[in-house]
């Protein structure tokens, strides 16, 4: 009963407001983004039907980022949507989103599916199975990032050491000028007497 009614309402909405399916909200979210942002595990069956209908109406939505650079896939995984409750249907239109890092977390989708309270091993497995090279790519990128961080740290360390040396030189000069000023002041006092 309840799922059928929701399907009917969505069908009516998509027919009546078909031009709104490509409209974005103030955060650049399409209806598909909003839908995956409000995931509810109690309505997994209804979600699958809704995802299929939304993607049928606007398939490009699966690869369209919002203003934060996040895809519907990222939002769905973050909100606990699993392989069997909507991710499979989302990826049926395009697997290109599998290789796109979440711009907020910098995680690949399989990484997002593996963390947090809503992590799901089955979803992680299917995401890796769809694009197994991502695991090696993520490991290589991790090493590149660590190397870059090390290089940046060494550059920053060298800059800090150079700045410390410059400040020591300035302090030594100030101390020397201060000492000369004291000696000159004492010499003037003696000459007055």
Tab-separated table of C-alpha atoms in Angstrom, residues 5-190:
chain	number	residue	atom	x	y	z
A	5	UNK	CA	1.146	5.460	-3.147
A	6	UNK	CA	4.635	6.970	-3.071
A	7	UNK	CA	5.325	5.616	-6.562
A	8	UNK	CA	2.093	7.138	-7.835
A	9	UNK	CA	2.931	10.511	-6.298
A	10	UNK	CA	6.396	10.488	-7.840
A	11	UNK	CA	4.966	9.491	-11.235
A	12	UNK	CA	2.473	12.355	-11.009
A	13	UNK	CA	5.211	14.809	-9.962
A	14	UNK	CA	7.528	13.766	-12.797
A	15	UNK	CA	4.718	14.118	-15.339
A	16	UNK	CA	3.398	17.432	-14.030
A	17	UNK	CA	6.757	19.058	-13.211
A	18	UNK	CA	9.068	17.275	-15.666
A	19	UNK	CA	11.072	20.468	-16.268
A	20	UNK	CA	11.942	20.669	-12.544
A	21	UNK	CA	14.005	17.481	-12.671
A	22	UNK	CA	16.974	19.549	-13.941
A	23	UNK	CA	16.428	22.440	-11.521
A	24	UNK	CA	18.995	23.026	-8.782
A	25	UNK	CA	18.440	24.358	-5.285
A	26	UNK	CA	20.592	27.078	-3.671
A	27	UNK	CA	23.335	24.490	-2.942
A	28	UNK	CA	23.387	23.277	-6.525
A	29	UNK	CA	21.583	20.049	-5.655
A	30	UNK	CA	19.401	18.324	-8.220
A	31	UNK	CA	16.364	16.348	-7.021
A	32	UNK	CA	18.539	13.198	-7.126
A	33	UNK	CA	21.082	14.806	-4.751
A	34	UNK	CA	18.306	15.796	-2.359
A	35	UNK	CA	16.781	12.341	-2.574
A	36	UNK	CA	20.065	10.641	-1.623
A	37	UNK	CA	20.738	13.214	1.106
A	38	UNK	CA	17.513	12.188	2.844
A	39	UNK	CA	18.058	8.425	2.767
A	40	UNK	CA	15.863	6.344	5.061
A	41	UNK	CA	16.642	2.641	5.417
A	42	UNK	CA	12.999	1.837	6.207
A	43	UNK	CA	11.975	2.704	2.667
A	44	UNK	CA	14.656	0.856	0.663
A	45	UNK	CA	12.155	-0.728	-1.750
A	46	UNK	CA	10.486	2.606	-2.462
A	47	UNK	CA	13.926	4.216	-2.876
A	48	UNK	CA	14.934	1.748	-5.594
A	49	UNK	CA	11.784	2.541	-7.557
A	50	UNK	CA	12.246	6.280	-7.045
A	51	UNK	CA	15.917	6.173	-8.087
A	52	UNK	CA	14.991	4.326	-11.274
A	53	UNK	CA	12.259	6.878	-12.069
A	54	UNK	CA	14.437	9.915	-11.303
A	55	UNK	CA	17.265	8.538	-13.450
A	56	UNK	CA	14.878	7.636	-16.247
A	57	UNK	CA	13.683	11.251	-16.240
A	58	UNK	CA	17.218	12.738	-16.088
A	59	UNK	CA	20.059	10.177	-16.433
A	60	UNK	CA	22.777	12.876	-16.442
A	61	UNK	CA	21.965	13.596	-12.781
A	62	UNK	CA	24.089	10.624	-11.674
A	63	UNK	CA	27.262	12.343	-12.946
A	64	UNK	CA	26.344	15.923	-12.093
A	65	UNK	CA	28.062	17.418	-9.016
A	66	UNK	CA	26.460	19.950	-6.704
A	67	UNK	CA	28.240	23.210	-5.724
A	68	UNK	CA	30.441	21.334	-3.254
A	69	UNK	CA	31.534	19.006	-6.066
A	70	UNK	CA	29.640	16.071	-4.593
A	71	UNK	CA	27.749	13.513	-6.640
A	72	UNK	CA	24.528	11.764	-5.658
A	73	UNK	CA	26.620	8.619	-5.132
A	74	UNK	CA	28.724	10.371	-2.480
A	75	UNK	CA	25.657	11.675	-0.666
A	76	UNK	CA	23.884	8.322	-0.783
A	77	UNK	CA	26.867	6.375	0.570
A	78	UNK	CA	27.395	8.967	3.288
A	79	UNK	CA	23.756	8.540	4.303
A	80	UNK	CA	23.901	4.755	4.457
A	81	UNK	CA	22.370	3.831	1.107
A	82	UNK	CA	23.612	0.340	0.298
A	83	UNK	CA	24.217	-1.562	-2.925
A	84	UNK	CA	20.850	-3.272	-2.703
A	85	UNK	CA	18.934	-0.184	-1.612
A	86	UNK	CA	19.739	2.213	-4.455
A	87	UNK	CA	23.460	2.313	-5.306
A	88	UNK	CA	23.189	-0.506	-7.845
A	89	UNK	CA	20.397	1.353	-9.654
A	90	UNK	CA	22.333	4.623	-9.540
A	91	UNK	CA	25.415	3.029	-11.109
A	92	UNK	CA	23.318	1.314	-13.786
A	93	UNK	CA	23.148	4.631	-15.665
A	94	UNK	CA	26.869	5.328	-15.415
A	95	UNK	CA	29.842	3.854	-13.599
A	96	UNK	CA	31.893	7.001	-14.216
A	97	UNK	CA	31.004	8.296	-10.757
A	98	UNK	CA	32.896	5.341	-9.224
A	99	UNK	CA	36.234	7.010	-9.982
A	100	UNK	CA	35.272	10.466	-8.742
A	101	UNK	CA	36.569	11.433	-5.317
A	102	UNK	CA	34.193	13.135	-2.919
A	103	UNK	CA	35.365	16.761	-2.849
A	104	UNK	CA	34.596	17.081	0.870
A	105	UNK	CA	36.146	13.877	2.205
A	106	UNK	CA	38.576	13.167	-0.670
A	107	UNK	CA	37.398	9.531	-0.472
A	108	UNK	CA	36.615	7.321	-3.404
A	109	UNK	CA	33.074	5.897	-3.162
A	110	UNK	CA	34.261	2.482	-1.943
A	111	UNK	CA	36.090	4.236	0.919
A	112	UNK	CA	32.968	6.145	1.958
A	113	UNK	CA	30.980	2.891	1.957
A	114	UNK	CA	33.577	1.364	4.292
A	115	UNK	CA	33.498	3.993	7.063
A	116	UNK	CA	31.014	5.203	9.614
A	117	UNK	CA	28.066	3.682	11.394
A	118	UNK	CA	26.315	2.893	8.108
A	119	UNK	CA	29.264	1.067	6.536
A	120	UNK	CA	28.256	-1.966	4.507
A	121	UNK	CA	30.724	-4.655	3.437
A	122	UNK	CA	28.500	-5.860	0.605
A	123	UNK	CA	28.396	-2.352	-0.855
A	124	UNK	CA	32.190	-1.984	-0.525
A	125	UNK	CA	32.656	-5.327	-2.290
A	126	UNK	CA	30.388	-4.397	-5.204
A	127	UNK	CA	31.949	-0.953	-5.627
A	128	UNK	CA	35.461	-2.432	-5.738
A	129	UNK	CA	34.284	-5.199	-8.040
A	130	UNK	CA	32.927	-2.586	-10.468
A	131	UNK	CA	36.301	-0.802	-10.591
A	132	UNK	CA	39.113	-2.825	-8.957
A	133	UNK	CA	41.900	-0.530	-10.164
A	134	UNK	CA	40.700	2.113	-7.707
A	135	UNK	CA	42.237	0.253	-4.792
A	136	UNK	CA	45.730	0.360	-6.292
A	137	UNK	CA	45.150	3.898	-7.496
A	138	UNK	CA	44.098	4.966	-3.999
A	139	UNK	CA	47.220	3.353	-2.524
A	140	UNK	CA	49.467	5.052	-5.100
A	141	UNK	CA	47.753	8.390	-4.523
A	142	UNK	CA	48.168	7.935	-0.784
A	143	UNK	CA	51.920	7.455	-1.229
A	144	UNK	CA	52.097	10.492	-3.533
A	145	UNK	CA	50.220	12.556	-0.967
A	146	UNK	CA	52.518	11.401	1.841
A	147	UNK	CA	55.589	12.245	-0.299
A	148	UNK	CA	54.186	15.671	-1.136
A	149	UNK	CA	53.374	16.315	2.528
A	150	UNK	CA	56.937	15.324	3.486
A	151	UNK	CA	58.374	17.653	0.837
A	152	UNK	CA	56.097	20.487	1.944
A	153	UNK	CA	57.070	19.891	5.562
A	154	UNK	CA	60.770	19.992	4.677
A	155	UNK	CA	60.307	23.225	2.715
A	156	UNK	CA	58.326	24.773	5.576
A	157	UNK	CA	60.946	23.578	8.091
A	158	UNK	CA	63.734	25.150	6.026
A	159	UNK	CA	61.751	28.398	5.788
A	160	UNK	CA	61.147	28.409	9.560
A	161	UNK	CA	64.842	27.751	10.269
A	162	UNK	CA	65.847	30.568	7.906
A	163	UNK	CA	63.346	32.919	9.575
A	164	UNK	CA	64.653	31.916	13.022
A	165	UNK	CA	68.211	32.664	11.906
A	166	UNK	CA	67.135	36.045	10.514
A	167	UNK	CA	65.364	36.875	13.791
A	168	UNK	CA	68.415	35.845	15.833
A	169	UNK	CA	70.514	38.193	13.707
A	170	UNK	CA	68.025	41.034	14.250
A	171	UNK	CA	67.939	40.368	18.005
A	172	UNK	CA	71.762	40.322	18.194
A	173	UNK	CA	71.904	43.635	16.318
A	174	UNK	CA	69.258	45.195	18.594
A	175	UNK	CA	71.164	43.991	21.683
A	176	UNK	CA	74.412	45.429	20.273
A	177	UNK	CA	72.752	48.812	19.518
A	178	UNK	CA	71.163	48.808	22.972
A	179	UNK	CA	74.534	48.144	24.579
A	180	UNK	CA	76.151	50.953	22.545
A	181	UNK	CA	73.332	53.306	23.563
A	182	UNK	CA	73.853	52.443	27.277
A	183	UNK	CA	77.584	52.962	27.001
A	184	UNK	CA	77.084	56.306	25.251
A	185	UNK	CA	74.590	57.349	27.921
A	186	UNK	CA	77.015	56.434	30.706
A	187	UNK	CA	79.852	58.285	28.962
A	188	UNK	CA	77.709	61.464	28.745
A	189	UNK	CA	76.846	61.214	32.442
A	190	UNK	CA	80.559	60.957	33.366
